[in-house]
mmCIF file of C-alpha atoms in Angstrom:
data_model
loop_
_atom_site.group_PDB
_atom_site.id
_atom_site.type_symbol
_atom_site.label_atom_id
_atom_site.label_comp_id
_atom_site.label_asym_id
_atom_site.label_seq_id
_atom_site.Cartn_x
_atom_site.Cartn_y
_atom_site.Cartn_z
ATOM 1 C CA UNK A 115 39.957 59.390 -94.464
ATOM 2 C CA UNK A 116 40.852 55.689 -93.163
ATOM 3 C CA UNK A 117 38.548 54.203 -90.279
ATOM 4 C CA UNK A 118 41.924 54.069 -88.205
ATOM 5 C CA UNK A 119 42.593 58.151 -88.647
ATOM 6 C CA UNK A 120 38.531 58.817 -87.568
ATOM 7 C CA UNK A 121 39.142 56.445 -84.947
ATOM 8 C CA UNK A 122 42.370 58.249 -83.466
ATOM 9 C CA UNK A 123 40.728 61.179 -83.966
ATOM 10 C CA UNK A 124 37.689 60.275 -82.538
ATOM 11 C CA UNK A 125 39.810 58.911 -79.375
ATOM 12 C CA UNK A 126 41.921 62.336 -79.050
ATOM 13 C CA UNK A 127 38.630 64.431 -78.793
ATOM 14 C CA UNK A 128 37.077 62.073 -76.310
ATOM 15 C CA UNK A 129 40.050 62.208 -74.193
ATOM 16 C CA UNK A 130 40.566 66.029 -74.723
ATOM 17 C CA UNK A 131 37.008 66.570 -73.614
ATOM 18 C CA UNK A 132 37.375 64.082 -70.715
ATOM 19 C CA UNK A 133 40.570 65.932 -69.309
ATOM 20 C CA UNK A 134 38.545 69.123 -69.266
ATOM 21 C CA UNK A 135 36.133 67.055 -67.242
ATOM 22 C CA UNK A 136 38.671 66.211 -65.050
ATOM 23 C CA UNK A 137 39.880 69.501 -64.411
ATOM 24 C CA UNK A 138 36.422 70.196 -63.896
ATOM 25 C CA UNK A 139 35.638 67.874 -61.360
ATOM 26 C CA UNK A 140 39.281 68.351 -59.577
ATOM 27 C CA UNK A 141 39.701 72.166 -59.792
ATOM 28 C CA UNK A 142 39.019 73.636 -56.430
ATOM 29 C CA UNK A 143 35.560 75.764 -56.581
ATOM 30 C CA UNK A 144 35.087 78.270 -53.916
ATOM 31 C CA UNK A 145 32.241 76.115 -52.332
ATOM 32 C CA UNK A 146 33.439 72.292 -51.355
ATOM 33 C CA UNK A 147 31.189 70.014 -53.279
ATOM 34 C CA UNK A 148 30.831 68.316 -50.139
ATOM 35 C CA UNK A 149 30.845 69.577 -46.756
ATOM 36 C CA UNK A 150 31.878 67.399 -43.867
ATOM 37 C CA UNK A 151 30.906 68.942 -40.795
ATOM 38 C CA UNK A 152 30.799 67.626 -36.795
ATOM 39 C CA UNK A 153 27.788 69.687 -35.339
ATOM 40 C CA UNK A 154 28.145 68.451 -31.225
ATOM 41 C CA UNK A 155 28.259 64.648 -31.469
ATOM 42 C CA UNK A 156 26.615 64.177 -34.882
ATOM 43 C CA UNK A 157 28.601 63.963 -38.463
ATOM 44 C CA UNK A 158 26.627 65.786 -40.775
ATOM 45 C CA UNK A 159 27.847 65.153 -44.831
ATOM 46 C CA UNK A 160 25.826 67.506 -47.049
ATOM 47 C CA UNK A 161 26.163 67.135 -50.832
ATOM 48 C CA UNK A 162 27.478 70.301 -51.830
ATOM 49 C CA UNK A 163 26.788 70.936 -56.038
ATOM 50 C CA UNK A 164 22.926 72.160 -56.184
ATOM 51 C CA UNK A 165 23.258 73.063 -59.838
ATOM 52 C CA UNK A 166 23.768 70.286 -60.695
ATOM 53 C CA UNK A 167 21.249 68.014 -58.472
ATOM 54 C CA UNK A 168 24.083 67.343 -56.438
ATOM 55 C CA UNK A 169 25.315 64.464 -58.665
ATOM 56 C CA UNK A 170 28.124 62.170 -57.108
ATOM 57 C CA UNK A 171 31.393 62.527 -58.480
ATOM 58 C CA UNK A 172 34.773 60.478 -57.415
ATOM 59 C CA UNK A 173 35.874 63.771 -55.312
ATOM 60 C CA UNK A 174 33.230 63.304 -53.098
ATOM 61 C CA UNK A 175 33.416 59.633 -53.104
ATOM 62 C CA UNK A 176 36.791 60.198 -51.773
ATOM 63 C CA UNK A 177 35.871 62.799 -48.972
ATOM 64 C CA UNK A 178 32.730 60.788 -47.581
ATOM 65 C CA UNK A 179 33.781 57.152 -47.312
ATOM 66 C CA UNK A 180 37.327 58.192 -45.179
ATOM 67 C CA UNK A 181 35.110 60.498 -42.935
ATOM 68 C CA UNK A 182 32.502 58.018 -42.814
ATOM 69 C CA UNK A 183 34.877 55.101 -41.014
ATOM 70 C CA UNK A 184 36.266 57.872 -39.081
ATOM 71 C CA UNK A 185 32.933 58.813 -37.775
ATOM 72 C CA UNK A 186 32.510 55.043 -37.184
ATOM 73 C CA UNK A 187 35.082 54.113 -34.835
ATOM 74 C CA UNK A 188 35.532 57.669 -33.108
ATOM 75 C CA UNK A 189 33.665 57.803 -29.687
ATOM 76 C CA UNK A 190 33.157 61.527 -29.989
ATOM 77 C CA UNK A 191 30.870 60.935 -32.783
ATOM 78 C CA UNK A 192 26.907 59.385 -32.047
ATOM 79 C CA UNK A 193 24.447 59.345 -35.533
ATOM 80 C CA UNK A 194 25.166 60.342 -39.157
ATOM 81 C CA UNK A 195 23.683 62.233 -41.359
ATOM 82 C CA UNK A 196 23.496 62.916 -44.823
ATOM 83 C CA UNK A 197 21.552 65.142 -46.766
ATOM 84 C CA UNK A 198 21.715 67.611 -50.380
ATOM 85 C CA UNK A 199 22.257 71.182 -50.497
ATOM 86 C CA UNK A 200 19.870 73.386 -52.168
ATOM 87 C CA UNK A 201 15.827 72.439 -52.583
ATOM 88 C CA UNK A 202 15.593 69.884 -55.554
ATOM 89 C CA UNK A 203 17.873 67.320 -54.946
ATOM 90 C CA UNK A 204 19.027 65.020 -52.336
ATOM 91 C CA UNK A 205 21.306 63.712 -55.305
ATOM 92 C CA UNK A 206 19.984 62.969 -58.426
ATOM 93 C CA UNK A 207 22.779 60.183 -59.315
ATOM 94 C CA UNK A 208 26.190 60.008 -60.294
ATOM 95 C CA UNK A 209 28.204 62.061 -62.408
ATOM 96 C CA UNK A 210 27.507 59.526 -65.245
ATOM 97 C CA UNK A 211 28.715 61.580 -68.353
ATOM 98 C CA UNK A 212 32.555 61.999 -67.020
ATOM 99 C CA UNK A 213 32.299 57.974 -66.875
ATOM 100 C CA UNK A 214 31.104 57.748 -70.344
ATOM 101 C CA UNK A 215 33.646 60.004 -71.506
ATOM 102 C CA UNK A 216 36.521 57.731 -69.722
ATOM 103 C CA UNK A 217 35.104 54.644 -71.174
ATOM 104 C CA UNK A 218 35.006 55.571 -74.676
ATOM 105 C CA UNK A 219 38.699 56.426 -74.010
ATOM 106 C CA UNK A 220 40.269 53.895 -71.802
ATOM 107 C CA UNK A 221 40.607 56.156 -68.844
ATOM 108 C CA UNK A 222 40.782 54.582 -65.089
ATOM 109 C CA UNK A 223 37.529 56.940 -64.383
ATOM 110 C CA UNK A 224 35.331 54.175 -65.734
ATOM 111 C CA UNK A 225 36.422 51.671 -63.057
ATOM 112 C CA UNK A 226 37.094 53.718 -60.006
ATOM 113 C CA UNK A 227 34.163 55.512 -60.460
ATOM 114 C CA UNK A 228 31.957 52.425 -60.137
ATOM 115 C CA UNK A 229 34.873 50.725 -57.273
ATOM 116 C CA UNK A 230 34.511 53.278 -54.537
ATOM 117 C CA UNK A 231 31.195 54.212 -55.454
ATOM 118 C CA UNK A 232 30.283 50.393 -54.297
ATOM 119 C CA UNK A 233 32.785 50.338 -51.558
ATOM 120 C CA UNK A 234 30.713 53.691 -50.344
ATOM 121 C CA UNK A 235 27.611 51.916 -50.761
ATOM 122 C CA UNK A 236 28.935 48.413 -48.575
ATOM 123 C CA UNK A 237 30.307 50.960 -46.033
ATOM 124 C CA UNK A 238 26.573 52.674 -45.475
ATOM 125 C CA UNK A 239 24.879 49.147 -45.930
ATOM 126 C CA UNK A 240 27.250 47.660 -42.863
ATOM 127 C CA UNK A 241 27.567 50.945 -40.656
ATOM 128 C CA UNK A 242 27.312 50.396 -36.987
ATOM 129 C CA UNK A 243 25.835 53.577 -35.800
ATOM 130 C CA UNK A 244 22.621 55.357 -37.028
ATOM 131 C CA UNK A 245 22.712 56.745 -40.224
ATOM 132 C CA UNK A 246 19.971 59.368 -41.193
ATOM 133 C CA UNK A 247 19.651 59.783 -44.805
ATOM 134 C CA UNK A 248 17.352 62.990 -45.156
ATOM 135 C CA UNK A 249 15.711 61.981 -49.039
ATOM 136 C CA UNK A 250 14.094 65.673 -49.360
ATOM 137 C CA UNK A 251 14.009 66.334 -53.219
ATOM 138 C CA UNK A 252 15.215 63.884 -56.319
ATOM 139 C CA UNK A 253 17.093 60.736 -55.684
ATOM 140 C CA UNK A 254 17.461 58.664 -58.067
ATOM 141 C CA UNK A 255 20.743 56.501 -58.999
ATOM 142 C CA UNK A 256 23.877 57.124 -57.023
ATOM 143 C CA UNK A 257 21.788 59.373 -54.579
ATOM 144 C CA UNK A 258 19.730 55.960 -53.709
ATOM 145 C CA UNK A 259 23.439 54.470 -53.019
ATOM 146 C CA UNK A 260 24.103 56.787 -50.349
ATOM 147 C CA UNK A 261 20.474 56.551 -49.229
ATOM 148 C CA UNK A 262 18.736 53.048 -49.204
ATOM 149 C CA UNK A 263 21.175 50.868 -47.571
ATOM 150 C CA UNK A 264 21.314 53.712 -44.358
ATOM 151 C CA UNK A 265 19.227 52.048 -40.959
ATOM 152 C CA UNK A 266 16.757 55.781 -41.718
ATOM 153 C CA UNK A 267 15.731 56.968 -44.681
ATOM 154 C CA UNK A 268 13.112 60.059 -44.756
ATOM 155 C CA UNK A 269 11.801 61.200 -47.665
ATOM 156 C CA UNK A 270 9.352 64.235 -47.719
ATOM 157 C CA UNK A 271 6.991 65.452 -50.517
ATOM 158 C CA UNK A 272 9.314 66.726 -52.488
ATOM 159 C CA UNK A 273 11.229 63.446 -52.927
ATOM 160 C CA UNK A 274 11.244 62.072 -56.323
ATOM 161 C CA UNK A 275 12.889 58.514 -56.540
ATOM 162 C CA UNK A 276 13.276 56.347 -59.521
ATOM 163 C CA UNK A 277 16.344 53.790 -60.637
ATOM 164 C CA UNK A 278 15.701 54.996 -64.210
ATOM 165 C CA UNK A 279 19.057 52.962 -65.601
ATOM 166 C CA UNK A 280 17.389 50.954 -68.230
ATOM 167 C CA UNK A 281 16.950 53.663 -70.502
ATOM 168 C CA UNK A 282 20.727 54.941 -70.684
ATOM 169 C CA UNK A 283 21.757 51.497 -71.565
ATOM 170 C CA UNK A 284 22.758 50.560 -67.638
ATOM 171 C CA UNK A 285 21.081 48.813 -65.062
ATOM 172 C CA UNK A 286 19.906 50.090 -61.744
ATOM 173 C CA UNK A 287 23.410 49.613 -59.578
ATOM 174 C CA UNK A 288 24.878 50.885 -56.612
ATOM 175 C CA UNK A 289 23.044 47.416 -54.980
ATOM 176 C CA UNK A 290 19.845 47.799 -56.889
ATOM 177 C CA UNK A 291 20.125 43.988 -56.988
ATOM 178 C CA UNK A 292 19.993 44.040 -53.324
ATOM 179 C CA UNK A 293 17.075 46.255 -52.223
ATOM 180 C CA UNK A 294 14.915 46.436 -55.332
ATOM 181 C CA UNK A 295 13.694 42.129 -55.111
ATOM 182 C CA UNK A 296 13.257 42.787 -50.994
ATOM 183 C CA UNK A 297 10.678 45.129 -51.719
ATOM 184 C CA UNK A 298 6.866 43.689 -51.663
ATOM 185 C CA UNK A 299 6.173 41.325 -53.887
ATOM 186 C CA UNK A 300 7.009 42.124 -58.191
ATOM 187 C CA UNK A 301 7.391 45.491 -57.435
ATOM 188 C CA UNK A 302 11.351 46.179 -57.226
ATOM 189 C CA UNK A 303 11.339 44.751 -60.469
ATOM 190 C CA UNK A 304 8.272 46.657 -62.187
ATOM 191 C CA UNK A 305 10.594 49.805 -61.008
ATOM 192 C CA UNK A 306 13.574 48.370 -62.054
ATOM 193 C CA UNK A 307 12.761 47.957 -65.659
ATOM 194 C CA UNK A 308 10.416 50.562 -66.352
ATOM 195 C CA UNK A 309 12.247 53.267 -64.078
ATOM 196 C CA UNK A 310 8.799 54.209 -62.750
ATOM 197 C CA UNK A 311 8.863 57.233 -60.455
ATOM 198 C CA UNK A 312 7.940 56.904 -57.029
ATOM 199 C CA UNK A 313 7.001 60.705 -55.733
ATOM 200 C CA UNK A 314 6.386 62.232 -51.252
ATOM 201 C CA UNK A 315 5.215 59.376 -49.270
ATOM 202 C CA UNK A 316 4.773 56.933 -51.725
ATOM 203 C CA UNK A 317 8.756 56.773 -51.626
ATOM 204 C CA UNK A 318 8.002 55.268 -48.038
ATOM 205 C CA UNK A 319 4.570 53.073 -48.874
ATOM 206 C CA UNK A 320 6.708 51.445 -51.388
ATOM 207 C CA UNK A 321 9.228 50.371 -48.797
ATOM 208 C CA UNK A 322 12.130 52.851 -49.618
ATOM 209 C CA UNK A 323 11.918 55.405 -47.075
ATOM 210 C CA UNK A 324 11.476 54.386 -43.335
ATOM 211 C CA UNK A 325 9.296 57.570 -42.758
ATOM 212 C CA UNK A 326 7.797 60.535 -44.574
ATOM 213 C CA UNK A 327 8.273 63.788 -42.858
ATOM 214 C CA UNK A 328 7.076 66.792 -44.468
ATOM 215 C CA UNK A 329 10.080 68.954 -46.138
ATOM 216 C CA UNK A 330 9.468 72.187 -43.628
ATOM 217 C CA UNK A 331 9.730 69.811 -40.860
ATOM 218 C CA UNK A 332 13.072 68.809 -41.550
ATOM 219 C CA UNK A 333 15.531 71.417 -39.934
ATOM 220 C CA UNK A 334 13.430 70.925 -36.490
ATOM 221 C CA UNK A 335 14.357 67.205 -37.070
ATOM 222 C CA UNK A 336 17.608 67.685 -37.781
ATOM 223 C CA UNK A 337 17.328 69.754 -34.762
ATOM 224 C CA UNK A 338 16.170 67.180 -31.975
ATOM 225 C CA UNK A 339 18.548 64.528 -33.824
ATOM 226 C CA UNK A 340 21.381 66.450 -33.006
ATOM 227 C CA UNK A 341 20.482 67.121 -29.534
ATOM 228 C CA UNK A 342 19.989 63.577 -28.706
ATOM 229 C CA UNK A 343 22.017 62.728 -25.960
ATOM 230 C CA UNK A 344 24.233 59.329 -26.747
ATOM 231 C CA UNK A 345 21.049 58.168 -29.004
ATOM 232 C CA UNK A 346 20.454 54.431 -29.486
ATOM 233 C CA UNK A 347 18.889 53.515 -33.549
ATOM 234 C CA UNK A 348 15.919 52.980 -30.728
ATOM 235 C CA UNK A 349 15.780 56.162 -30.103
ATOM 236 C CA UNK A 350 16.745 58.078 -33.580
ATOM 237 C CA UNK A 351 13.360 55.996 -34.371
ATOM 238 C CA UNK A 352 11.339 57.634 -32.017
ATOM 239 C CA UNK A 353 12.283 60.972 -32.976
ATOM 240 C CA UNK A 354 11.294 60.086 -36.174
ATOM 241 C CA UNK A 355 7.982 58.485 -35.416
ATOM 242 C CA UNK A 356 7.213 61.631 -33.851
ATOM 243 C CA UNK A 357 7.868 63.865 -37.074
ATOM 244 C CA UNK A 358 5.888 60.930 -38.923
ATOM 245 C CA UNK A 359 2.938 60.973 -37.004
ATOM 246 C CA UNK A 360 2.986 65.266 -37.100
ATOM 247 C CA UNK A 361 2.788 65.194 -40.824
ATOM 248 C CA UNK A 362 -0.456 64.185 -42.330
ATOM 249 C CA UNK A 363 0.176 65.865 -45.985
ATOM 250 C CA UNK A 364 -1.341 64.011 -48.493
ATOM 251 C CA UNK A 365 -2.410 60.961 -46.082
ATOM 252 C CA UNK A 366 -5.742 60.502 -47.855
ATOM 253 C CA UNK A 367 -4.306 60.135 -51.257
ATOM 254 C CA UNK A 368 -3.792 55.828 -51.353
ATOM 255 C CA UNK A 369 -0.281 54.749 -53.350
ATOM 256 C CA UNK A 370 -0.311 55.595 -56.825
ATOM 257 C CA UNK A 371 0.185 52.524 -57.667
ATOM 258 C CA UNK A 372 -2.140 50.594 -55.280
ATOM 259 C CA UNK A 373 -4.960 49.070 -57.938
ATOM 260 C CA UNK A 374 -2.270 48.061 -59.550
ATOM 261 C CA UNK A 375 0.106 45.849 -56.920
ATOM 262 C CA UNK A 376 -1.998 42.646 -58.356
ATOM 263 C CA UNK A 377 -1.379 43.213 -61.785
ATOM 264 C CA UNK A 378 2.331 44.242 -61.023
ATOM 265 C CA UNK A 379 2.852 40.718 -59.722
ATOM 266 C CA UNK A 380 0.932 38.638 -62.016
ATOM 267 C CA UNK A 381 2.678 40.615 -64.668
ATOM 268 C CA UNK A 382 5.802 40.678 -64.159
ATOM 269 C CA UNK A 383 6.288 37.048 -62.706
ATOM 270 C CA UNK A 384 7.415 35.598 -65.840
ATOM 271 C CA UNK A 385 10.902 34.350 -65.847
ATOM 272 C CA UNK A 386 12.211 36.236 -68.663
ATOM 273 C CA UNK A 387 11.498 39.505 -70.056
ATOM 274 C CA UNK A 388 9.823 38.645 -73.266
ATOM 275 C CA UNK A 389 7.640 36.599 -70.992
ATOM 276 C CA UNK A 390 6.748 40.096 -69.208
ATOM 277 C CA UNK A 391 6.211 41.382 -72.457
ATOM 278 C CA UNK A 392 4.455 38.525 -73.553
ATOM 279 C CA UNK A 393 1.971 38.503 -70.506
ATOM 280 C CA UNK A 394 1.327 42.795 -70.863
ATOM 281 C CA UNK A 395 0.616 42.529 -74.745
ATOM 282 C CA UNK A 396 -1.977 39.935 -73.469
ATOM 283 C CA UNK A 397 -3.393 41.518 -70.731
ATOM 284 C CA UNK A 398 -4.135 44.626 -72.728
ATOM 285 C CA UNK A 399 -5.136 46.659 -70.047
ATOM 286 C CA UNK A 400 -4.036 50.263 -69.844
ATOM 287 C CA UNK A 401 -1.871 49.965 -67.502
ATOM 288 C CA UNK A 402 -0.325 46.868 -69.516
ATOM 289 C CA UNK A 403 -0.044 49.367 -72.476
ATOM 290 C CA UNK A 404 1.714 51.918 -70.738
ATOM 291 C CA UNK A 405 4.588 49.559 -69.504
ATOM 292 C CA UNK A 406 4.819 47.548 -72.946
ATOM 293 C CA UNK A 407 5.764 51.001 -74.755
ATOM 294 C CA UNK A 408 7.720 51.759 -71.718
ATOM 295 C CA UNK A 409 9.626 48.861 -72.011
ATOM 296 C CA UNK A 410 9.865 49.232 -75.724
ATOM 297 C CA UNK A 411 12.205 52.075 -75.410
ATOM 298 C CA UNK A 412 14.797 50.370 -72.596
ATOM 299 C CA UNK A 413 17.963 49.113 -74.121
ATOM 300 C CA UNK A 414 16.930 44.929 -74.658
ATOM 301 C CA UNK A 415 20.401 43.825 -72.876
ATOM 302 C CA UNK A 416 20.048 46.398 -70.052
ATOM 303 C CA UNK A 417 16.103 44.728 -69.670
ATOM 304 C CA UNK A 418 17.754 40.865 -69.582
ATOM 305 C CA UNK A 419 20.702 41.852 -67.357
ATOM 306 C CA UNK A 420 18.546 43.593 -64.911
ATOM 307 C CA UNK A 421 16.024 41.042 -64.837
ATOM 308 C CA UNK A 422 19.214 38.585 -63.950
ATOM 309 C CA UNK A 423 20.875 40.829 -61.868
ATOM 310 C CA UNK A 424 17.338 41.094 -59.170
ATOM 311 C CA UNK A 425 16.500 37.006 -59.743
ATOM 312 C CA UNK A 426 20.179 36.053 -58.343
ATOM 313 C CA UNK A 427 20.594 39.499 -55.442
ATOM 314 C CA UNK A 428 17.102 38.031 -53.961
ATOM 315 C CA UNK A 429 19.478 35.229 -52.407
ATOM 316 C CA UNK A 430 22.510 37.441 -51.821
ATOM 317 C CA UNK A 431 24.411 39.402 -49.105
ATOM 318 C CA UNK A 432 24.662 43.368 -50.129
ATOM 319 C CA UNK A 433 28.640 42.162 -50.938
ATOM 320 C CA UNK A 434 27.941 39.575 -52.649
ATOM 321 C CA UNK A 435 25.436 41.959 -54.929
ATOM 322 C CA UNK A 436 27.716 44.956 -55.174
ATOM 323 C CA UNK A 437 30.403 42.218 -56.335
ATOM 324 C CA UNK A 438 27.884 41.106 -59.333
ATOM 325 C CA UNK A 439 27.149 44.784 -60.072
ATOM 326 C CA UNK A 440 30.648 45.903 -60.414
ATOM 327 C CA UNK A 441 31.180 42.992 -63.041
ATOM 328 C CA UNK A 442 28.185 44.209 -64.849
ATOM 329 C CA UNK A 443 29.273 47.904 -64.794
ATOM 330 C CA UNK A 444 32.580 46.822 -66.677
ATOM 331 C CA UNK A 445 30.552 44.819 -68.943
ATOM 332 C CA UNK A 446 28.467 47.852 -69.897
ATOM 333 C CA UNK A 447 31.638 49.616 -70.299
ATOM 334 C CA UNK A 448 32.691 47.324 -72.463
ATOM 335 C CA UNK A 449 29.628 47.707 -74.556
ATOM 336 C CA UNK A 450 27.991 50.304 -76.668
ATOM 337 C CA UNK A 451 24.426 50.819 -75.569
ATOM 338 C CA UNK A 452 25.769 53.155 -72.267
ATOM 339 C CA UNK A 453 27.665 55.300 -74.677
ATOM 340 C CA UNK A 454 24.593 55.688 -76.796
ATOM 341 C CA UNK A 455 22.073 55.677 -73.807
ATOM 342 C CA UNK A 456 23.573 58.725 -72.710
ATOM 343 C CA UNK A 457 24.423 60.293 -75.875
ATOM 344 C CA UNK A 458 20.386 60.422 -76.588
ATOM 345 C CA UNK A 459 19.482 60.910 -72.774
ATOM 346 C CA UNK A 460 21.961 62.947 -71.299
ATOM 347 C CA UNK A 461 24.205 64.986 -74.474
ATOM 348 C CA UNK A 462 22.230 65.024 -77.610
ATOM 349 C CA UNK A 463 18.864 64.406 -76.253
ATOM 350 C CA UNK A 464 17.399 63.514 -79.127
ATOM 351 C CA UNK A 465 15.610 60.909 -76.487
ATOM 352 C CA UNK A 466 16.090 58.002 -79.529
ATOM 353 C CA UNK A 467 18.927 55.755 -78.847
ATOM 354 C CA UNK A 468 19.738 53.222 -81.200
ATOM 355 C CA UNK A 469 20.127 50.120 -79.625
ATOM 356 C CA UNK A 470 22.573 47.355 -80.045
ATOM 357 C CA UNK A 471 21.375 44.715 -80.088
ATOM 358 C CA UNK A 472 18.069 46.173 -81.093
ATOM 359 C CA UNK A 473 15.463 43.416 -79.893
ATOM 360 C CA UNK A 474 15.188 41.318 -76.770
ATOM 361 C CA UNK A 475 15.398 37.960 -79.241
ATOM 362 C CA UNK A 476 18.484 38.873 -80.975
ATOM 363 C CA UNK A 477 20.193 39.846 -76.680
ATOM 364 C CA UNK A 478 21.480 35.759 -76.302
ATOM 365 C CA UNK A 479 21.497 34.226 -73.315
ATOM 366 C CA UNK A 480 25.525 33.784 -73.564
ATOM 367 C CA UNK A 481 25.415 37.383 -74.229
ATOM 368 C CA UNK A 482 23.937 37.881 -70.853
ATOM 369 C CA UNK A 483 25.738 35.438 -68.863
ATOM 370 C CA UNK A 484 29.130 36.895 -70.396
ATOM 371 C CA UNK A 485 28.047 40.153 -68.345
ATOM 372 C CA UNK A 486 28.299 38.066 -65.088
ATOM 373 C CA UNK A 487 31.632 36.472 -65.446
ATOM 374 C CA UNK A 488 34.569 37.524 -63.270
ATOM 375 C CA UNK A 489 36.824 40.062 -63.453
ATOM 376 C CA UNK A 490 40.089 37.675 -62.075
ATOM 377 C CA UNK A 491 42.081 40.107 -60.145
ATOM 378 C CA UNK A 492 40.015 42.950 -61.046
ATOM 379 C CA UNK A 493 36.833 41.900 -59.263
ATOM 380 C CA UNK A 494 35.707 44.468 -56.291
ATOM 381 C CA UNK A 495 36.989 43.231 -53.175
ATOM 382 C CA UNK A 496 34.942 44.206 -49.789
#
């Protein structure tokens, strides 16, 4: 059989298989998979798909960001807040296998997806009234989009956060490049690039939560949020405090990652990332050990373009980063190593991608920089 038949063929299933996602994702289910509800003078969005870790599709995109700027500019309506359905998930990213099946085939999905997702994300990062983003349970990629950029983020001890992108061939998005270098010190990066997990209240030492409220506390929070007469983000924060200071679980325990904040800075420092490699294979430590074989199994282009991608956000606006990171998202779906990133991660799970390129040398600098370039006309416009 010619390479041009497979390929057609190859193309037809793809696109056959991504129109049953579609119908998926658009058929109407008996629950909403997000509900948008006013409860007195508060807008209350709760991600509505628990069996799946409430993962963000482009439905929901579509339902939140309208109501969002409605809530926004309509007097009735004080504080927002968002939060996940079910008990493991405030949303555990976004639906990331419908975009890989649109990329392989052409389809829109691939750049809508990633569009409005980043519009979403601008909208949170510039909203004018408080906006209470209730991290109880896993967050991790498009879930810390609707999260991190918020004026209140509490996570609880259930919260589980990591930007674990590097390993499906992406890079941590949805203005990763924004947050992740204004953390302390070498740190963003370290979780950047290894997608190190961050679990309870050292979500909040770290500098990604505001506060850390323990997870049976939160309906009396949501409780006394609500209530709040006309609240100012003055006095969201004091309700807050107030849950913080009641909930001493696991205060004792110091952040996992405390003895090794030095190391984490001298470490990663280097300006490239077989300098990082360079200075852990030297240091030897354990700790160095762990991250070199971490790093080991990252796809090398995702490693350079994420190292890139947090050196140039340090000196950006949130729009200017989310303008970078849509380029890069096209790039990657112009690539291969996101089709096979989630092929061993996600569908096969085989957990043993086969990289392309396969080393860090052979990933050029052009290579890189061609990730960055402009889209013309179809740049994101904020």
């Amino acid at each position: 059989m010619s390479l041009t038949v497979l390929t057609s063929a190859y193309r037809l299933r793809s696109l056959c298989r991504l129109q049953r996602i579609q119908a998926h994702m658009m058929s109407s289910h008996a629950e909403p998979e997000v509900l948008l509800e006013k409860v007195g003078r508060t807008g209350v969005i709760t991600m509505n798909r628990p069996k799946v870790l409430n993962a963000l599709n482009l439905t929901m995109i579509r339902q939140i960001y309208p109501q969002l700027k409605k809530w926004e500019s309509d007097n009735e309506t004080d504080i927002v807040i968002i939060k996940g359905a079910g008990d493991k998930a405030f949303c555990a990213g976004g639906d990331i296998r419908a975009v890989t099946e649109a990329g392989k085939v052409g389809d829109s999905l691939a750049q809508d997806f990633f569009r409005e997702e980043y519009i979403l994300n601008n909208a949170i990062g510039s909203y004018r009234k408080p906006y209470i983003a209730l991290i109880d349970g896993i967050t991790m990629g498009g879930g810390v989009g609707l999260s991190v950029h918020g004026r209140f983020r509490v996570a609880t001890e259930k919260t589980l956060f990591a930007m674990p992108e590097t390993a499906i061939g992406l890079f941590p998005d949805v203005g990763g490049g924004y947050f992740l270098p204004r953390l302390q010190g070498k740190l963003g990066l370290f979780l950047a690039l290894t997608g190190f997990r961050l679990k309870g209240r050292d979500v909040q030492r770290a500098g990604v939560a505001t506060h850390f409220v323990e997870s049976k506390k939160i309906p009396d929070l949501q409780k006394e949020l609500v209530d709040l007469k006309s609240p100012s983000a003055e006095d969201v924060s004091r309700v807050l405090d107030s849950y913080q200071s009641q909930s001493s679980l696991d205060a004792e325990k110091p952040f996992i990652l405390k003895k090794h904040v030095s190391d984490i800075d001298r470490l990663f420092s280097a300006s490239s990332v077989e300098g990082i490699v360079k200075n852990l294979k030297t240091d030897g430590s354990e700790f160095a050990k762990k991250q070199t074989e971490t790093l080991s199994k990252m796809s090398p282009t995702s490693l350079k373009i994420t190292l890139k991608q947090l050196q140039a956000g340090a000196a950006l606006s949130l729009q200017d980063v989310l303008v970078m990171e849509y380029r890069l998202s096209q790039a990657c779906m112009r690539g291969c190593d996101f089709y096979e990133g989630v092929r061993a991660v996600l569908v096969d799970k085989d957990q043993n991608p086969k990289w392309n390129p396969s080393t860090l040398e052979e990933v050029s600098d052009q290579m890189v920089e061609q990730c960055f370039s402009s889209l013309g006309e179809k740049d994101l416009t904020l």
